Amino acid sequence: MLPAVDLTLFLPFLEQRKIILTPGKRLARDITRSWVAQQQSNRSAVVTPRVEAVDGWLEGIWSECIELGHLPGLRLLSHQQELVLWQQIIKEDIAERNGFSLMHPRAAASRAKIARDRLLLFQAERLEGLWSYFQFDEDCSVFARWAQRFEQRLLQLDATTRYDTYQQLLSISGFEKEAVGLYAAPKLAPLPQRVLEHLCQVTIIEPPCCQQDEMVAVAFPSREDELAAAAEWAFRNSQQEHSRTAIVLLDLEADRNQLEYRLREQFDCLDAQYNDLPVNFSTGMPLGTTPMYRDLLLALEWETRPLSRTDWLALLRSPFLPFSQEHPQKTLTLIDQQFRMGSAEVSMSSTLHLSAVVMPESMVTMTLRTLRSSRQQLGVKSLTEWSEVLRERLGVWQWPARASLDSIEYQQLDRLDSSLDALADLAMVLPHQTFDSALTLWRAVLNDAMFQPKTPYDSVQVMGPLEALGGQYTAMWICGAQQSTFPAKRRIEPFLPLPLQKVLELPEMDEQSRHDAATQMLGIWRAESAALTMTYHVSDAGLPTKPSALITKTTESRAAASLWSRWHANQGLEAMPIEVAVPVPEGHRTGGTSLIKDQAACPFRALVKHRLRPTSLATAVIGFSSAERGALLHEALFRFWREVDDQRRLNLLSDEALQAILDSAILGALQDLQASCERRGFSLRERVGTACWDLEQTYCRQVLLPWLHLEQNRKGSFRVAEAEQAHRLRLGDLELSLRPDRVDELEGGRRMVIDYKTRAPARSQWMGARPGEPQLPLYALLDDKIEGIAFASMAEQPPQFVGLGEGLGLSSQNDKPLQQQTKGVAEQWQELVEAWRRSLTALANDFIAGHARVDPVSGACRYCDLSSVCRVRQLEPGEMTRAGEVQDVI
């Protein structure tokens, strides 16, 4: 196996037990590992070499000086403590100035910390009149004010920062300088370089560098193609014995996630083998974004605020919480009922109410009851106290609930105590906090802690450009060699005046410095890799891009085939047997009007909805849903006609009396709807809000009052004979349960069925072998006295009846002969009823016989959510009775 580094560079120091300092921890670990591996082949015991990163070694020297009394005993702030301190200063400054700012304190704190660190690293304090540079720019002058407060707060806390400790080390004298070797790439900033030269006899370890005039790069059509090709290349190389492969992402932040997905595709680590990916990422990932901690933080935040539906479902599915271990069917019922509430967010109290009904003895119910009865999260406490509260809350949530954790999850769990200790340490710089604030701070601590899983030594390495310096590889792929990334683009610190940045000679400001740094890196990569491949993409998000200026020649590449294409090429085809209809068994041959409507629209839809009966989750609504509004109008009219049962009484009412009865009916309907929702576990009035509730009451009045005026002006008298009355109807072997909205008795004893609609369909929807609206034709079969049907289109302007039948007194359309109304389908009403009976019975028999072909009528797929099941988009035109009639939904 090829060692991680070329030890010949470091042997003089390793053999003499001298200190080796590296710019980063990664190279220090690789040197130590390679040396120990080499020594173990010859010796039974190996002394650990003295190899450290520069920052860690200087911090150790500073701590030693504190212990020996050479420096004052100050507390070194952690990265998170510094950020929090900056954040406090910024919040206080905003409050003192005007109480409003477009700046986000945490983002501003991060930039302010970087700006102060740059001033220290490049020794800006040595400039005369430093702060005078800041007075001509508003943002810079604000930062100067913050920086002065930061210095004062450090004095008050007896604290210091990492780069302040470096300056303190410069004040030490009278010691013997120790010889150290310093790996020279990348170049250190002036401050740590000066400190090392002050403390040690520094010998520069120059990395080998292979400079060539020509640099050939491979061009890919897009970023996605380039990353897919890199992943495929890494997979092929990993199959070779003794290979050590590296992918260098020049834009690590933008490309890391997509490359990881492509690598998981190649190594088949997307599902059950998710944690088996043999790839080492140099940057790791924030601990707070790992599934284990992500779900925990989500659960704790649920105690302080409602969750979105997506987050709530993630909690129920999480293997690290006890909910996923519940009975699946009961959990699905809980989800269905929670979504039927219509709210876009899910509160803990609503879930507790439902779970107590659906699964009262479940772990969900017991956990939520314990949390709701707890008082620990109330009030303000120190962060030390909150860290202990959080430890107790983890026990209540039974986190992590998974019976057996894998090795990576154990590594993540091992970081719990240190993260809570880091939260407690923030008490040094922050006052008492609420539970919500403490939780936000803990999330920040977890996101600041990078988690790097321990992977095999010979795994594929994915690194940024700096981490790749100093290693040794059999093959290296440099990915993303764009003009905008290599050399690195110019970066200006927003809180530092531009003239000051030029005076300090920040390398990001100087084009030649950036070009030289990129050239040096490329030479080192060439020297440390046996085979180097450099690539770039010619377009990004549809926009053309240019290659790096260091590329002298390009070649075109054929984009790697997608994983789906490779699977498709290797698929085996097997002829499916002809589907056989499965009749509906006896004892299950019942249904409602929706069954016939679905069978007419598409037999497959009827099979799925009325035999398989999957639950389609209700979508979130703002205000009243269409179903709730329809139920409100129906109930209000039911109550009104129960009070006023015929046209004669309706016409005797004064306008004031009519308004009063209608308002009473609407109020009663609202109360009934609210009671119905409360039985399902939520308050409709609370969900929609008082303003929306009152607005809906007004809207209902505005719809129904004009409608009642239309009822007053109907030709001929009528009496409401039935309202919302249940009936049974048998069609062949199918028994249907029907409930007409209203049945009116006209003069002469004839009857007419009315169905309330906000907007009525056309009369043509009642005709044909597969009627689009079979509800009223079904009602017409209930009673021989029924000689007319009508939709009550109430929300139209003006409102109107859409009826069918002669002499109904509804509109001039009904004065025409039935033959004209039906366009020749029937001359007499009984003839039309018999035609309906035949077509509807045929539909019922088809359903009973199990005929379930995918055969949608035109428009049937528009609002159907079963396209992923029926695969209507994949059907060949010849496979459908009505070819091309689903194009309106595709």
XYZ file of N, CA and C in Angstrom, residues 826-834:
27
model
N -83.793 11.534 -25.613
C -85.085 11.000 -25.158
C -86.178 12.023 -25.415
N -87.384 11.493 -25.734
C -88.530 12.387 -25.916
C -89.360 12.481 -24.648
N -89.425 11.385 -23.879
C -90.217 11.339 -22.650
C -89.289 11.126 -21.461
N -89.727 11.601 -20.308
C -88.916 11.496 -19.090
C -88.625 10.037 -18.736
N -89.635 9.171 -18.802
C -89.412 7.774 -18.435
C -88.433 7.101 -19.397
N -88.448 7.542 -20.641
C -87.469 7.019 -21.607
C -86.053 7.416 -21.204
N -85.915 8.665 -20.729
C -84.597 9.125 -20.273
C -84.169 8.373 -19.016
N -85.112 8.145 -18.105
C -84.794 7.425 -16.865
C -84.341 6.010 -17.177
N -85.009 5.365 -18.126
C -84.611 4.002 -18.484
C -83.225 3.987 -19.134
